[in-house]
Coordinates of C-alpha atoms and ligand atoms in Angstrom, one line a residue:
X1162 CA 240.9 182.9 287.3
X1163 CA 242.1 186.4 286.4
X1164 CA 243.4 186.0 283.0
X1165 CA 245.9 183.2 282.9
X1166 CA 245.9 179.5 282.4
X1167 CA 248.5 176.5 283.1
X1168 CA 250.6 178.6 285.0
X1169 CA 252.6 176.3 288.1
X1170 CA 255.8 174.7 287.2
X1171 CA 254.7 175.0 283.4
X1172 CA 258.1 175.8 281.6
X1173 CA 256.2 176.7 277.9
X1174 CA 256.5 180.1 276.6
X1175 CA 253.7 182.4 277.8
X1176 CA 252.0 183.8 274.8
X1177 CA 248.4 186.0 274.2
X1178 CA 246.5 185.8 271.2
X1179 CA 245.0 189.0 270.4
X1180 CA 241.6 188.8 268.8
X1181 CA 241.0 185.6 270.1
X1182 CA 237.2 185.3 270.1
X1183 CA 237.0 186.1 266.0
X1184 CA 237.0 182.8 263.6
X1185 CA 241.0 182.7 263.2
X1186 CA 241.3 183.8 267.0
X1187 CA 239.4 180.5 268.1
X1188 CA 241.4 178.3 265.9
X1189 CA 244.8 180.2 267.4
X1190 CA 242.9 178.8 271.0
X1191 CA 242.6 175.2 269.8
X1192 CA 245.7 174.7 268.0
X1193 CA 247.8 176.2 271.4
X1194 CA 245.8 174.4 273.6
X1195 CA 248.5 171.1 274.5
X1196 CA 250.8 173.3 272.1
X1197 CA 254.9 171.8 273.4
X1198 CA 256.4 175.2 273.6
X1199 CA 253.8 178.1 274.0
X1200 CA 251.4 178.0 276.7
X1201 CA 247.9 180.3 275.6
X1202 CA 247.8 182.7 278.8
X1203 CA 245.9 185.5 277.6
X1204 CA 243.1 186.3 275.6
X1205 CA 242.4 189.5 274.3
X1206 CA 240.0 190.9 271.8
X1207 CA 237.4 194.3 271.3
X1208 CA 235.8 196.7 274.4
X1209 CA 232.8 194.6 273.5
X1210 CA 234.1 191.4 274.7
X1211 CA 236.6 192.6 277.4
X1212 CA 235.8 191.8 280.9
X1213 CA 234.0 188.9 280.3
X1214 CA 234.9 184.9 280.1
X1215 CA 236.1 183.7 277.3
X1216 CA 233.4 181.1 277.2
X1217 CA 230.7 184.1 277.4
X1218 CA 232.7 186.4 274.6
X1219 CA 233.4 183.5 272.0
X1220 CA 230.9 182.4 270.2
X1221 CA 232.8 179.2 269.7
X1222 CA 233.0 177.4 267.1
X1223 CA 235.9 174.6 267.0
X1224 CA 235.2 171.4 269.1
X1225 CA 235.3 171.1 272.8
X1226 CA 236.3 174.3 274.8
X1227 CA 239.1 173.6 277.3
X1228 CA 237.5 174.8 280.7
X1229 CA 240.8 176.9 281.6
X1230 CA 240.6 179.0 278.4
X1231 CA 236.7 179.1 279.1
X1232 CA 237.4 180.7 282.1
X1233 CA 240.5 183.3 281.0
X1234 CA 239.1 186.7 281.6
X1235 CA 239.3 188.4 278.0
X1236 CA 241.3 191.5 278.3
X1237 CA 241.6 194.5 276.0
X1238 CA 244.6 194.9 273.4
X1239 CA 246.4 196.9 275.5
X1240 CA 250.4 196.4 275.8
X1241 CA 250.1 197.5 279.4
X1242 CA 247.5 195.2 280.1
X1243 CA 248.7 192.3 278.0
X1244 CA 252.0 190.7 279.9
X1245 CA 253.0 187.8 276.8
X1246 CA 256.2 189.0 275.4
X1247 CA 254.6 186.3 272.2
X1248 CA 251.4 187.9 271.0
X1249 CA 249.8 185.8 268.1
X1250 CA 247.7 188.7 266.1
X1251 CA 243.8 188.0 264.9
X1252 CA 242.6 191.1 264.9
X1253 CA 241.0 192.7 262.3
X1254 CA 242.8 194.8 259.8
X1255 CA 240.7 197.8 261.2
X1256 CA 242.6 197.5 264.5
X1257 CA 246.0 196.0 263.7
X1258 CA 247.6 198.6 262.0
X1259 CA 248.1 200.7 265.8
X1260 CA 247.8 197.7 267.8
X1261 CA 250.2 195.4 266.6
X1262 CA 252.6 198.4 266.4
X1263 CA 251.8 199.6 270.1
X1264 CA 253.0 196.1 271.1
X1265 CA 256.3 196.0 269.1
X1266 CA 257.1 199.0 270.2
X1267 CA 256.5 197.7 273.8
X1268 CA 258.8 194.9 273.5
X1269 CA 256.2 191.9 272.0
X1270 CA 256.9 190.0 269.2
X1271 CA 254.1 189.9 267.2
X1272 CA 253.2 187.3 264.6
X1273 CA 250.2 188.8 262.4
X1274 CA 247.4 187.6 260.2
X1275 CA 246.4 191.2 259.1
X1276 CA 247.3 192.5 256.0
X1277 CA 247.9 195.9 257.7
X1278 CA 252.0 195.6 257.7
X1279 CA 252.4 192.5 255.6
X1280 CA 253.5 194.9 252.7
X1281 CA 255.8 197.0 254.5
X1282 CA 259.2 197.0 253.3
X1283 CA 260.8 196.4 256.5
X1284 CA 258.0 193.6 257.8
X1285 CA 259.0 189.7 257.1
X1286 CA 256.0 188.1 255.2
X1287 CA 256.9 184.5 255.6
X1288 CA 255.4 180.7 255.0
X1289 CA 258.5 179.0 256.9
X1290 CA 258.9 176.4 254.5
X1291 CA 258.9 178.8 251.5
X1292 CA 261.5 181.8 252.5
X1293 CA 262.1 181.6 256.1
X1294 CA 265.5 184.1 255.6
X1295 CA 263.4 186.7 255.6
X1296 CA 262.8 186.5 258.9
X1297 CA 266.1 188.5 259.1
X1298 CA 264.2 191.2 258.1
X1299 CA 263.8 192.0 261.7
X1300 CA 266.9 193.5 262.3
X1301 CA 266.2 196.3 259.6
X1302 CA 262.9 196.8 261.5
X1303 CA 263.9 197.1 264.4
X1304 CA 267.0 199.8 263.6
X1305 CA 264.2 202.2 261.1
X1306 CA 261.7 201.6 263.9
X1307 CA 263.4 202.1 267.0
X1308 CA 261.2 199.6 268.6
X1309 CA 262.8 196.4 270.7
X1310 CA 259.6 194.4 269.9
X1311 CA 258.5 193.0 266.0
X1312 CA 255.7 192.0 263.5
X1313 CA 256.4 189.1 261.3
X1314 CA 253.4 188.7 258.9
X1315 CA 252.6 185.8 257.6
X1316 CA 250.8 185.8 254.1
X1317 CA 246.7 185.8 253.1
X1318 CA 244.9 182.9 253.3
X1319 CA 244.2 182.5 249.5
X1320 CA 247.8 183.2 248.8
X1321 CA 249.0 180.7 251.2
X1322 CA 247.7 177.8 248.9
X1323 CA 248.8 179.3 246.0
X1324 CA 252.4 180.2 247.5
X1325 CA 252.8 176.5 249.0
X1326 CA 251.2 174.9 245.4
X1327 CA 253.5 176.7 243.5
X1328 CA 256.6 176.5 245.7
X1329 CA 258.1 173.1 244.4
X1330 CA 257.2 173.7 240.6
X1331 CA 259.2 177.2 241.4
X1332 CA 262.3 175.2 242.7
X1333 CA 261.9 171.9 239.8
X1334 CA 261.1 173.8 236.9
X1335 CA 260.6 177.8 237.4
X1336 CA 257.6 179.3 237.0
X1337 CA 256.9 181.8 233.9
X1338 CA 253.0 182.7 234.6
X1339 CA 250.1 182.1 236.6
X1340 CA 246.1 181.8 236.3
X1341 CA 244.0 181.2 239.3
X1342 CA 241.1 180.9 240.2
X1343 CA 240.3 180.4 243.9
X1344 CA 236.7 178.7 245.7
X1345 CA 237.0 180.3 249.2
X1346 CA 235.1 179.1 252.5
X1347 CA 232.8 181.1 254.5
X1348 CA 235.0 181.2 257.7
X1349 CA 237.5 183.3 255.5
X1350 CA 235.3 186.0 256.0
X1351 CA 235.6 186.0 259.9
X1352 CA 232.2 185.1 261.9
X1353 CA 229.3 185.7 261.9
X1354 CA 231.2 186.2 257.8
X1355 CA 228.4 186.1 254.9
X1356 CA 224.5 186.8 255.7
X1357 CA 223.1 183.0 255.5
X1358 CA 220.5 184.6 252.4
X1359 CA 224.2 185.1 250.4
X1360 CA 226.0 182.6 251.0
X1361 CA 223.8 179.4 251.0
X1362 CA 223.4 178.0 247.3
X1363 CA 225.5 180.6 246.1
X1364 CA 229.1 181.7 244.5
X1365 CA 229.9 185.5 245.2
X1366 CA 232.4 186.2 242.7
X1367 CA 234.1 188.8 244.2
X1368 CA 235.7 188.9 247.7
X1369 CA 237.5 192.8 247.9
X1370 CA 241.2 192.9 247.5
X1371 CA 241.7 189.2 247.5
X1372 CA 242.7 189.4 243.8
X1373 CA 245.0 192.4 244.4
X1374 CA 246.8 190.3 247.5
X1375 CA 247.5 187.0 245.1
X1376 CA 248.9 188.9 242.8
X1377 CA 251.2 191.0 245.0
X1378 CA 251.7 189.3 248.1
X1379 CA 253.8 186.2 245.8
X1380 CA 256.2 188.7 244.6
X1381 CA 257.2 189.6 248.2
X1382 CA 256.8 185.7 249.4
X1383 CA 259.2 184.5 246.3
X1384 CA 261.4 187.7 246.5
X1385 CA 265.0 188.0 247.8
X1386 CA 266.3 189.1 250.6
X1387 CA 269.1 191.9 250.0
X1388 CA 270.9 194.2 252.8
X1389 CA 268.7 196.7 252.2
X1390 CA 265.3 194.7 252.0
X1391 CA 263.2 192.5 249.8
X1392 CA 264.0 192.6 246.4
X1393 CA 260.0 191.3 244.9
X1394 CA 260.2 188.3 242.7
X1395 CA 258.6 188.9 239.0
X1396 CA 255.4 186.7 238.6
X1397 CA 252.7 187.5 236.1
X1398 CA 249.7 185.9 238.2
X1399 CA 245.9 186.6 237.4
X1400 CA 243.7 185.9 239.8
X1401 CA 239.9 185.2 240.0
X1402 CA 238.6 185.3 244.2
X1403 CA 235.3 183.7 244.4
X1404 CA 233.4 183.2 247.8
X1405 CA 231.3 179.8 248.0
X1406 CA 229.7 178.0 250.6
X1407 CA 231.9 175.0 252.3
X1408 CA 232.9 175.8 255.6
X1409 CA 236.5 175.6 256.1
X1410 CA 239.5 175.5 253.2
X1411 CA 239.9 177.3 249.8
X1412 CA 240.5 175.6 246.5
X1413 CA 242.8 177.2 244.0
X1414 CA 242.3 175.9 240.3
X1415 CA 245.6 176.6 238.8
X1416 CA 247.2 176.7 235.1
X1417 CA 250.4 177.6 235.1
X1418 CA 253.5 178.0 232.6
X1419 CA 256.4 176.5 234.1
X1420 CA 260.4 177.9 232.4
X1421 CA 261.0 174.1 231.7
X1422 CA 257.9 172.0 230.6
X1423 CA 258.0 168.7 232.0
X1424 CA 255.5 165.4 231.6
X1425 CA 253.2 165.1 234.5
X1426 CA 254.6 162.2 236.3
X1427 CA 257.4 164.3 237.1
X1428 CA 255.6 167.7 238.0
X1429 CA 253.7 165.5 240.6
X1430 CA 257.0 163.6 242.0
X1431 CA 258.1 167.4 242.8
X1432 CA 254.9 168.4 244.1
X1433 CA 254.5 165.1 246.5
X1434 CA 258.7 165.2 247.2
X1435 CA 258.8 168.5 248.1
X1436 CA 259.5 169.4 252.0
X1437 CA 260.7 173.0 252.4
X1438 CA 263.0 174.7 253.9
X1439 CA 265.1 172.3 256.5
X1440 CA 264.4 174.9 259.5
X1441 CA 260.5 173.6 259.8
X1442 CA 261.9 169.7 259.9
X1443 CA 260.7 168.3 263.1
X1444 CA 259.0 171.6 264.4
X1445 CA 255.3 170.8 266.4
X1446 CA 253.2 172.5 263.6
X1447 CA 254.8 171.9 260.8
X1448 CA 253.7 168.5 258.4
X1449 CA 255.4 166.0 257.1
X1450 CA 254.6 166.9 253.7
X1451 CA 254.0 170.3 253.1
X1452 CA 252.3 169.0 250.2
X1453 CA 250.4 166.3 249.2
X1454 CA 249.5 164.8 245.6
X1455 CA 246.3 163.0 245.3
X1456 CA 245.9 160.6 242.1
X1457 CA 242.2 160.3 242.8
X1458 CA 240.2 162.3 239.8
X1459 CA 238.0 164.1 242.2
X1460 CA 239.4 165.2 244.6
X1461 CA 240.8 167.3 246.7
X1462 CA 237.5 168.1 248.2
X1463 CA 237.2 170.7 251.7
X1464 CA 234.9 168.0 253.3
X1465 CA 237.3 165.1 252.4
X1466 CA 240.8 167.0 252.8
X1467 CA 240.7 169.7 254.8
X1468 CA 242.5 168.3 257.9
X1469 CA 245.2 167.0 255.9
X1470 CA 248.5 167.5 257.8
X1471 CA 246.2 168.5 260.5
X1472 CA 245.1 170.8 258.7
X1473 CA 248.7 172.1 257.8
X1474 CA 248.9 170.4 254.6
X1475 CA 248.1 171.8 250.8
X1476 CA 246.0 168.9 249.2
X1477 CA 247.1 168.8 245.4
X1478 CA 245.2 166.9 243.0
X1479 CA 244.0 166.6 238.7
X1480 CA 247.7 167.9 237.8
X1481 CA 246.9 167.0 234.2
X1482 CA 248.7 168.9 230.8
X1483 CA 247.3 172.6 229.8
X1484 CA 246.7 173.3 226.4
X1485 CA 247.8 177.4 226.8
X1486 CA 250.0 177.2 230.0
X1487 CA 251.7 173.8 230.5
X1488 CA 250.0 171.7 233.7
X1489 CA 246.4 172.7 235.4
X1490 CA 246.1 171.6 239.1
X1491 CA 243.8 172.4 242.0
X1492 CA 245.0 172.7 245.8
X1493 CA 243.0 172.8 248.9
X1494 CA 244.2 174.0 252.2
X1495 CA 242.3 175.4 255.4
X1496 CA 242.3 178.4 255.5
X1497 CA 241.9 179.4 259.1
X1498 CA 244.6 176.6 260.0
X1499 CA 247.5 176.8 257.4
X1500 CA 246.4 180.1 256.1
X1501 CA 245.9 182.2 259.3
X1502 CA 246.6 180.7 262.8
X1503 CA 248.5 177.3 262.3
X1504 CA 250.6 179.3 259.9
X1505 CA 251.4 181.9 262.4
X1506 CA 252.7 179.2 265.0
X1507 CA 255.2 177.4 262.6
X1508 CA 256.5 180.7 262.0
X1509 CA 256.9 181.9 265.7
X1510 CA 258.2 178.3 266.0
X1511 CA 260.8 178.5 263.4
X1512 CA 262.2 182.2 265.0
X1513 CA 262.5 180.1 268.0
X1514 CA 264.8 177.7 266.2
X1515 CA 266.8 180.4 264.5
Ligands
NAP3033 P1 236.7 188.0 262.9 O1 236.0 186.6 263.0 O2 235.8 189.1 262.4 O3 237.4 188.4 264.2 C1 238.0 189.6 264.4 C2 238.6 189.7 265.8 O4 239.1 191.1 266.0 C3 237.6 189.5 267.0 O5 238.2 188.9 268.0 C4 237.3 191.0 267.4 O6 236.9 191.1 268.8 C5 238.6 191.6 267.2 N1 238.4 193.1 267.0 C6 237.7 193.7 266.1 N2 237.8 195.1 266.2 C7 238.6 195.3 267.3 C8 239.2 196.4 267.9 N3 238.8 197.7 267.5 N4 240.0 196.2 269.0 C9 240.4 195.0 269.4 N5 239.9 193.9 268.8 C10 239.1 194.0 267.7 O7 237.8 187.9 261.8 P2 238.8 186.7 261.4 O8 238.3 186.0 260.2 O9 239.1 185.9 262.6 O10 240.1 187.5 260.9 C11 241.0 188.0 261.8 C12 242.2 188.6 261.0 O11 242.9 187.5 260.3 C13 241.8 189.6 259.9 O12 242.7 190.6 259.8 C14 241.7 188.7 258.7 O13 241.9 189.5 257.5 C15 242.9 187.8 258.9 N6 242.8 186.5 258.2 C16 241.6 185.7 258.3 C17 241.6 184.5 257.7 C18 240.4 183.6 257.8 O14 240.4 182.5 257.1 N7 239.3 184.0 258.4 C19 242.7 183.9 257.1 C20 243.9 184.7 257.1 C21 243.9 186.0 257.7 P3 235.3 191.1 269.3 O15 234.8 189.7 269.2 O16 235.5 191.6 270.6 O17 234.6 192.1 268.3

């Protein structure tokens, strides 16, 4: 093998992940493997890992490796080396900034979990069920840049949850104010992620610029899209990012005012009715409910809920009154799945339905 895998009378889309040996690189490898539309033919990642297998680069971490990926030869992030027109982006921020660029301006798409370009003015920042329009953004990008390629972003992990939580209490009731306070897994910081002597019977209460993204990546997210770009929503939102040792998915605690106050019963009908934007109906990655409401008082839980949805799902449970804002609630999602690369592939599946 010399880099490609399923090839033959395979119809799918040919597509590269970039990054692919990091933690959201290897769940990008296992959600594409069988994937109806994309094929994975290319695996890309650092000069450290180039040249070699996949199976020898990866220290892999997510089930059973199909032998044909094991055996891709993992090539450097290169636009002249990499031949996917569809390049799915786990790179570290450190490298995406020129990267991602390089390959937009060579003709890729690319659909990036970096938070390199997700604030640019003229880069969609999507969750497809919340604002998928703004994937028109595109064609503003591509007339300021010049370039024939694109990067659509899609959102950071911890915001994800909160975006999706809040989405259906934005549409019911509107949404005044926000307090959250998030529980974040160890894979969210990549692998190897946290020394062992850190993480293990621990809570690090601080995780750097998470706070900063909650609270400014859900005005772009909820904003609106205008001729001349993304008008940012207005959302007071504190945020408290705390690091704590489950493995996969991040817990938002939540209080939030709402416009119009409503009895619980009815804020969780929304929650659990809501579906999103008609454009992810049917599509390969995207759930049945984007949302789910638990009545169970303890839960959700990572180990229990995780794979909700495979894994595409926000968990919602212990909506219950606030006595300052108006309803408290906790969601769970995973944050290497919805958050990062599942995420990504509902959105480069929805710009295929568009
Ligand atoms: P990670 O485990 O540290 O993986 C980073 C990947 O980037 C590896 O494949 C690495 O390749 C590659 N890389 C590093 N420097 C490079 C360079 N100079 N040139 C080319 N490739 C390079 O990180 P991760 O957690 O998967 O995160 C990947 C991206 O997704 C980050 O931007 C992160 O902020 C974002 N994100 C992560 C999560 C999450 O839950 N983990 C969620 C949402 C978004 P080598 O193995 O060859 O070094």
């Amino acid at each position: 093998m010399t880099g490609s895998a399923n090839e033959g009378s395979d119809r799918r889309i040919p597509v590269a992940v970039l990054g692919a040996t990091g933690a959201v690189g290897q769940t990008f490898v296992r959600l594409l493997d069988g994937h109806p539309l994309f094929r994975l033919a290319e695996v890309a990642a650092s000069e450290r890992s180039a040249g070699q297998s996949y199976r020898e680069a990866a220290s892999w971490r997510e089930g059973t490796l199909p032998d044909a990926i094991g055996e891709l030869i993992v090539k450097t992030c290169d636009p002249e080396v990499v031949e996917s027109r569809i390049v799915f982006s786990a790179l570290d921020a450190s490298a995406a900034l020129s990267v991602e660029q390089a390959f937009a301006r060579a003709g890729a798409v690319v659909l990036s979990n970096a938070r390199s370009h997700r604030m640019d003015a003229d880069v969609p920042l999507v969750i497809p069920e919340v604002n998928p329009d703004h994937l028109a953004l595109i064609d503003l990008q591509r007339s300021e840049r010049g370039w024939p390629g694109a990067i659509v972003t899609n959102a950071n992990c911890a915001v994800t949850v909160v975006a999706l939580a809040l989405a259906a209490l934005r549409e019911t009731f509107g949404v005044r104010s926000v307090f959250v306070a998030t529980l974040q897994a160890l894979s969210g910081a990549g692998y190897p992620g946290v020394a062992s002597l850190d993480a293990i019977g621990n809570v690090v209460p601080y995780i750097g610029g998470e706070e900063e993204k909650i609270q400014i990546e859900l005005t772009k997210l909820y904003g609106t899209l205008t001729e001349s770009g993304i008008e940012h929503a207005s959302i007071p939102v504190t945020a408290h990012a705390n690091r704590v040792p489950v493995v996969n998915g991040h817990t938002a605690c939540l209080s939030v005012a709402l416009e119009r106050t409503a009895p619980v019963p009815e804020i969780e009908a929304a929650l659990s009715s809501w579906t999103g934007a008609d454009v992810c109906t049917g599509l390969p990655s995207a759930p049945e409910q984007p949302t789910i409401v638990l009545d169970e008082p303890n839960r959700p839980q990572p180990r229990l809920d995780v794979d909700a949805g495979n894994g595409m799902s926000v968990v919602i449970g212990r909506v219950r009154p606030d006595p300052i804002f108006d309803v408290r609630l906790v969601a769970l999602s995973h944050n290497t799945v919805r958050g990062a690369a599942g995420g990504s592939i509902l959105n480069a599946e929805v710009m295929g339905r568009l």
